[in-house]
Coordinates of C-alpha atoms in Angstrom, one line a residue:
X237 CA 133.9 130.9 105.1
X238 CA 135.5 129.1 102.0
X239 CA 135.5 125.6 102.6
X240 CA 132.9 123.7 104.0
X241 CA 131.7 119.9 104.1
X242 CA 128.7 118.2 104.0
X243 CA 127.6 114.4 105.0
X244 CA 124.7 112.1 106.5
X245 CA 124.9 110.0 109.5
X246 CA 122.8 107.4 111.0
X247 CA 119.8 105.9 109.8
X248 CA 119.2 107.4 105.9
X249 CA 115.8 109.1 105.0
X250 CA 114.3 110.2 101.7
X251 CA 115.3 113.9 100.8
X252 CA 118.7 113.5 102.0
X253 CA 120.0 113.6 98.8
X254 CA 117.8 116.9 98.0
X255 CA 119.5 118.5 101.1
X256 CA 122.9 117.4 99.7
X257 CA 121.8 119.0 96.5
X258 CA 120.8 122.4 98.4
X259 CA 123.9 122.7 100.1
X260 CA 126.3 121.9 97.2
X261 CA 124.8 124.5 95.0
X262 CA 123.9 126.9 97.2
X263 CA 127.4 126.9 98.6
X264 CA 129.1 127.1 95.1
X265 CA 126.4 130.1 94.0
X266 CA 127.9 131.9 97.1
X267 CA 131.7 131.6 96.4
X268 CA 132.3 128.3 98.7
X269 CA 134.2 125.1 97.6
X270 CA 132.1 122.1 99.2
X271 CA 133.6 118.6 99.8
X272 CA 131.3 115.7 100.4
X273 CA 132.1 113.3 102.7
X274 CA 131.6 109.8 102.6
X275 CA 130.2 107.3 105.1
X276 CA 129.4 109.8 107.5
X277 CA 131.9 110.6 111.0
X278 CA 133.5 107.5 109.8
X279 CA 134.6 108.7 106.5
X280 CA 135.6 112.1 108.1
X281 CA 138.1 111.1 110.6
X282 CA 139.6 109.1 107.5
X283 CA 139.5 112.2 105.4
X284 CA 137.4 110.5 102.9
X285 CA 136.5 112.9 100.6
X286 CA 135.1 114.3 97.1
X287 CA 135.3 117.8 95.9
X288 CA 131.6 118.4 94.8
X289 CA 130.5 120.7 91.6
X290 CA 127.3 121.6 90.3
X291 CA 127.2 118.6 88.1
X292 CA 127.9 116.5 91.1
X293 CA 124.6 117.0 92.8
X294 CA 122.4 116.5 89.0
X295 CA 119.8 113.9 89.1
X296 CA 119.0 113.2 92.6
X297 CA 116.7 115.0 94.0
X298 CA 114.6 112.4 93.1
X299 CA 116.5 109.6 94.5
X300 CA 115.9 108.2 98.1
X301 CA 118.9 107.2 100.7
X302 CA 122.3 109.5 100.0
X303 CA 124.9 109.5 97.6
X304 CA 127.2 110.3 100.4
X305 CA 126.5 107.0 101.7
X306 CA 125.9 106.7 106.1
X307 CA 127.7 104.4 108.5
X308 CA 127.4 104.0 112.3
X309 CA 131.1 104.8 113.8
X310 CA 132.2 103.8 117.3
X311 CA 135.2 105.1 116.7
X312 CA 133.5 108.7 116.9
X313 CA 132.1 108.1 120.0
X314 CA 135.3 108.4 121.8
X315 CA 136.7 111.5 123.3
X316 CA 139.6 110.8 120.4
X317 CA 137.6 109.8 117.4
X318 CA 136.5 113.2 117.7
X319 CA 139.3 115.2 118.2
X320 CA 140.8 112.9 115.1
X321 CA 137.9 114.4 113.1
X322 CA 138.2 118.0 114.2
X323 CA 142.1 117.4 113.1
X324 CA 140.8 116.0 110.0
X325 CA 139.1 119.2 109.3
X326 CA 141.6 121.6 109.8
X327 CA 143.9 119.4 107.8
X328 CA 141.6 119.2 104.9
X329 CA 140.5 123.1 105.0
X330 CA 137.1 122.8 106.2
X331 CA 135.6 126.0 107.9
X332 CA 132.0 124.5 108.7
X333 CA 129.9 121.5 108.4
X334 CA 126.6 120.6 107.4
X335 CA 125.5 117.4 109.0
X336 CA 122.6 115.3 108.2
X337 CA 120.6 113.0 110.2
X338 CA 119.1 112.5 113.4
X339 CA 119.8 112.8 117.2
X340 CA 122.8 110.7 117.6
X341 CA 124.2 112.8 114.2
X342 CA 123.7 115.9 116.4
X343 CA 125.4 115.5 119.3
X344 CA 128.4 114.5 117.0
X345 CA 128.1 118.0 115.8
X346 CA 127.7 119.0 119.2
X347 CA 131.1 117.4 120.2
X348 CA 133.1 119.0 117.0
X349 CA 131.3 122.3 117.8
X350 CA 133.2 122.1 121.3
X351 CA 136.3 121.2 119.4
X352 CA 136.2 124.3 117.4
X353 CA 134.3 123.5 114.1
X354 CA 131.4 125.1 113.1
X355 CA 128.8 122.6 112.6
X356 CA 125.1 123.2 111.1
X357 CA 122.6 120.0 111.5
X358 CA 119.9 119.1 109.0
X359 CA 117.1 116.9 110.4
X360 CA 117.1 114.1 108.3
X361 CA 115.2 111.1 110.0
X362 CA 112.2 108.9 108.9
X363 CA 110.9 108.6 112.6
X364 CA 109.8 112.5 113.2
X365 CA 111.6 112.6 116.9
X366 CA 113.5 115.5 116.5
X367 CA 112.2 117.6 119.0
X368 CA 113.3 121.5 117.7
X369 CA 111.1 120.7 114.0
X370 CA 107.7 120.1 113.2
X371 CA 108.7 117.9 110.8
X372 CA 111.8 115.7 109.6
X373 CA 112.8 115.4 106.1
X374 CA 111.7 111.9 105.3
X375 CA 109.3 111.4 107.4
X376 CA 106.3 112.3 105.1
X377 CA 108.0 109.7 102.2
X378 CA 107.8 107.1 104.7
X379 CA 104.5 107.5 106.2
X380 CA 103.1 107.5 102.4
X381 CA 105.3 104.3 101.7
X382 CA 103.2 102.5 104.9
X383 CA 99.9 103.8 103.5
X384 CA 100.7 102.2 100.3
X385 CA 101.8 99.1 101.0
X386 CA 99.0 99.1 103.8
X387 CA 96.5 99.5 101.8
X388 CA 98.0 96.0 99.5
X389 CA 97.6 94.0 102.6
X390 CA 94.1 95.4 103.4
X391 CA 93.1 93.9 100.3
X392 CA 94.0 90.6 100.9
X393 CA 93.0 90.7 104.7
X394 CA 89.3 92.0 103.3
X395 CA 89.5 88.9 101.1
X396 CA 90.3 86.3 104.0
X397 CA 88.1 87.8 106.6
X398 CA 91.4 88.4 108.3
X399 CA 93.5 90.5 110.8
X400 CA 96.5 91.9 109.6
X401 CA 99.1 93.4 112.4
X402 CA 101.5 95.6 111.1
X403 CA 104.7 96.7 112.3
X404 CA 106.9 100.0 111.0
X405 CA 109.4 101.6 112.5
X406 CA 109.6 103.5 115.6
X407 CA 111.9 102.1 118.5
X408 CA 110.5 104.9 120.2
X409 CA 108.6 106.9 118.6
X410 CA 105.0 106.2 117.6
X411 CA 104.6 109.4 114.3
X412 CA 104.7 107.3 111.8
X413 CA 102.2 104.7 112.8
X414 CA 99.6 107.0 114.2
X415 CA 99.8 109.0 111.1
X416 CA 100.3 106.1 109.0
X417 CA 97.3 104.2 111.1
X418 CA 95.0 107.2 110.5
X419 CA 95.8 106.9 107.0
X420 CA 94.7 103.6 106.7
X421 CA 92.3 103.2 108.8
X422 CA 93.5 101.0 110.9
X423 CA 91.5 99.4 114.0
X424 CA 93.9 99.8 116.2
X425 CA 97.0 101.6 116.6
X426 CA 99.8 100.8 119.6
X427 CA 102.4 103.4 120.0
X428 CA 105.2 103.5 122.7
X429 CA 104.2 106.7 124.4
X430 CA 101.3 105.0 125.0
X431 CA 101.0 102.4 127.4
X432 CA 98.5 99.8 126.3
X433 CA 96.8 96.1 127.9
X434 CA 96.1 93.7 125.1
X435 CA 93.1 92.5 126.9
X436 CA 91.5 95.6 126.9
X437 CA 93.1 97.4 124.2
X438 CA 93.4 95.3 121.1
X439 CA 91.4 91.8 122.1
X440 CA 88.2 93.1 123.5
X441 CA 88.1 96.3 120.7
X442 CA 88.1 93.5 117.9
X443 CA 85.5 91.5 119.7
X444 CA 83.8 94.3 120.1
X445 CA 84.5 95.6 116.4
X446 CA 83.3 92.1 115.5
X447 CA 80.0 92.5 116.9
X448 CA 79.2 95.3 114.6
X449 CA 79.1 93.2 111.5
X450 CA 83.3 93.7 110.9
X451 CA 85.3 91.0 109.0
X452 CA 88.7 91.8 108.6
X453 CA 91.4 94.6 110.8
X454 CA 94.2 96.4 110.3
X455 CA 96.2 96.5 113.4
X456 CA 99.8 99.0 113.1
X457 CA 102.5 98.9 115.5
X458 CA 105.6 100.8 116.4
X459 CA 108.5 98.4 117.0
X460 CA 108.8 99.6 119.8
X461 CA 105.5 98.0 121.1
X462 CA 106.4 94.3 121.0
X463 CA 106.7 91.6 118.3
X464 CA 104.1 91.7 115.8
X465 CA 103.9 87.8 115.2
X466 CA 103.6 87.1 119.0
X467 CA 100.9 89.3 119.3
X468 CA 99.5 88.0 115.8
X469 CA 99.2 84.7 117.5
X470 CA 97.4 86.1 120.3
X471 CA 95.1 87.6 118.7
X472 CA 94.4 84.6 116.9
X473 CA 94.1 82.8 119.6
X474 CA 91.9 85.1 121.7
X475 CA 89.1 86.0 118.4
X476 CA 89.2 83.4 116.5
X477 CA 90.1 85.5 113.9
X478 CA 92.9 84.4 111.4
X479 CA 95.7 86.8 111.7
X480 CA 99.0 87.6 110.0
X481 CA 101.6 89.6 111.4
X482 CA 103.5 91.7 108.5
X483 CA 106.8 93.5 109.5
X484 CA 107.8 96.2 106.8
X485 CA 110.7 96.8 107.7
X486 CA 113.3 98.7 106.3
X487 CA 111.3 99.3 102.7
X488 CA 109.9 102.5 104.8
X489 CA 113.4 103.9 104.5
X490 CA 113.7 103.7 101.1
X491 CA 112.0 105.0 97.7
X492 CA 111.6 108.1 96.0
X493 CA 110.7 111.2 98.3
X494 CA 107.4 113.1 98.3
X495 CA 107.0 116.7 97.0
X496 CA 107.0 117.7 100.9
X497 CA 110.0 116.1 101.4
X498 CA 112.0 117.4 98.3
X499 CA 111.1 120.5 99.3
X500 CA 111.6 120.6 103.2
X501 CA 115.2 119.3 102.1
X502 CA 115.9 122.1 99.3
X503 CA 115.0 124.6 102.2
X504 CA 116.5 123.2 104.9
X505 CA 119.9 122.9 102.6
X506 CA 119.6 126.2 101.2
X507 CA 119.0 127.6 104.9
X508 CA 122.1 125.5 106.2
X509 CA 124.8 126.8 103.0
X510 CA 123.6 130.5 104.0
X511 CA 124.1 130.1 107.7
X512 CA 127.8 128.8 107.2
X513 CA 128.4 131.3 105.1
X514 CA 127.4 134.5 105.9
X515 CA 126.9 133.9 110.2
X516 CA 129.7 131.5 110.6
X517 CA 127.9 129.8 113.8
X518 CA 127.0 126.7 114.9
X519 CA 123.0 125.5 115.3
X520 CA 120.1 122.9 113.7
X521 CA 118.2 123.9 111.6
X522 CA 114.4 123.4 112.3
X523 CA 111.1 124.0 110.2
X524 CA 108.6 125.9 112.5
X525 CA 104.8 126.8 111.3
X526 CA 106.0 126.4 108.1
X527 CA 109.3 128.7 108.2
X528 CA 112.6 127.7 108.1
X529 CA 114.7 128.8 111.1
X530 CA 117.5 127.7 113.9
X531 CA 118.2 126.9 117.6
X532 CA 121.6 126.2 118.8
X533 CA 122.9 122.9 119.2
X534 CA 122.9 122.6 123.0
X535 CA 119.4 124.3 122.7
X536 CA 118.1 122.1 120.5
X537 CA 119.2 118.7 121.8
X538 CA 117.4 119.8 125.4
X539 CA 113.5 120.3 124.1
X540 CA 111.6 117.2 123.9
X541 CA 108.7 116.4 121.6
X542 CA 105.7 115.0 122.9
X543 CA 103.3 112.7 121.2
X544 CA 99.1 114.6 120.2
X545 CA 97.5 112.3 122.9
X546 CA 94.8 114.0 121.3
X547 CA 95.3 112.7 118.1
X548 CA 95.7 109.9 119.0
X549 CA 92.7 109.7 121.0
X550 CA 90.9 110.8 117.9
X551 CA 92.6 108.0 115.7
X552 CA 90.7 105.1 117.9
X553 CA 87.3 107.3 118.3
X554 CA 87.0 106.9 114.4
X555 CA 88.5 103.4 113.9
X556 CA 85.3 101.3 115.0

């Protein structure tokens, strides 16, 4: 392989730029011309590209979201948006692909693969949901960003004898606010694998909580759980307590990336370049007990990723 491209898709994650960074200059050190595309599938079926050097990938590795830039595209979702991008690659000289994001990123690569481009996926997602990998680059960045800001608004609940509900991504999936909610301590922690009653699950633990001698919670929710002001009020209503709901939003996408995620990403892009050029085959790549390796595509996108129910368990048997 000679040519091969590189771009993110979907939500962007810390260390994506580090993967970008991998790739480039692991491609160029093994006689490959990279092109980086912009704005993900979009900017590929519109053939908007950059030739990328060494010098193109300096100074980011410490720099969160991607300097390819990420866009949703409807247009790829059709049976010809695709085939227009497979075109596109042909027509542009692109051998391979290295794709980064998460599961909607990969079945895009999926489709191209079927189309006759070899595509190689990099899991690059803050939510941790990618079944194939222990871990997703991005996802350690963002659970430290909850823990600090977190740890802000425990002050000022301590201060106010208050509750504080939280709420950080996960549509659905709970990682980063069990980890996250561990981190912190919270009181309670609501996740969507995990069916909850908030009678008997949030209302009667604080009263209970409150009969111990405690003054002030930390409540974290997945999005995915239900508004965090409605429940706020509840709570409120139900303790007596004063409560504020807090929704952090999309500041746990952003910011520099850990040490764990830098490096994830510089082994996950290194892993990707070599694949493309050296097996010429399609697959994601995954991080397994601390080893990079691969599963092909179709492979991949068929596990499923479960939730430690004993974990989380664990998380509310220490929270009191």
């Amino acid at each position: 392989m000679k040519t091969i491209g590189v771009l993110t898709s979907g939500g962007d994650a810390p260390g994506m730029n580090a993967a970008i960074r991998a790739v480039v200059r692991t491609a160029i050190e093994n006689n490959m011309h990279v092109l980086g595309i912009n704005n993900g599938y979009d900017g590929l079926m519109k053939g908007d590209v950059i030739e990328m050097n060494l010098r193109s990938v300096s100074n980011i590795l410490n720099r969160g979201g991607t300097i390819l830039h990420s866009a949703r595209s409807e247009g790829f979702k059709t049976e010809a948006g695709q085939k227009k991008a497979a075109e596109m690659c042909k027509a542009l000289g692109i051998e391979g692909l290295v794709i980064i994001g998460g599961d909607g990123s990969f079945r895009g690569a999926q489709a191209l693969a079927t189309l006759g481009i070899t595509c190689v996926g990099i899991p690059g997602t803050i939510d941790n949901d990618i079944a194939c990998t222990d871990e997703t680059i991005g996802f350690d960045t963002a659970m430290n960003t909850v823990m600090e800001m977190v740890d802000k608004i425990r002050d000022t609940a301590e201060s106010h004898s208050r509750c504080s509900v939280v709420e950080v991504m996960g549509r659905d999936a709970g990682y980063i606010a069990l980890y996250s909610g561990i981190a912190v301590g919270a009181t309670i922690i609501l996740v969507p694998e995990v069916e909850y009653d908030m009678q008997k699950d949030v209302i009667d633990v604080m009263k209970r909580t409150l009969a111990t001698g405690k003054h002030h919670f930390v409540i974290i929710v997945a999005e995915g759980c239900g508004l965090a002001t409605k429940m706020a009020k509840e709570i409120e209503e139900e303790t007596g307590v004063e409560t504020r709901a807090t929704i952090l939003g999309h500041v746990q996408r952003g910011g520099s990336p850990t040490v764990k995620d830098r490096v994830l990403a510089s082994r996950m892009g290194n892993y990707a370049a070599r694949v493309l050029r050296y097996d010429n085959r399609s697959c994601i790549v995954a991080e397994k007990d601390n080893k990079i390796v691969d599963y092909p595509i179709n492979e991949a996108l068929a596990m499923t990723k479960e939730l430690d129910i004993d974990t989380y368990r664990m998380a509310h048997e220490i929270s009191i």
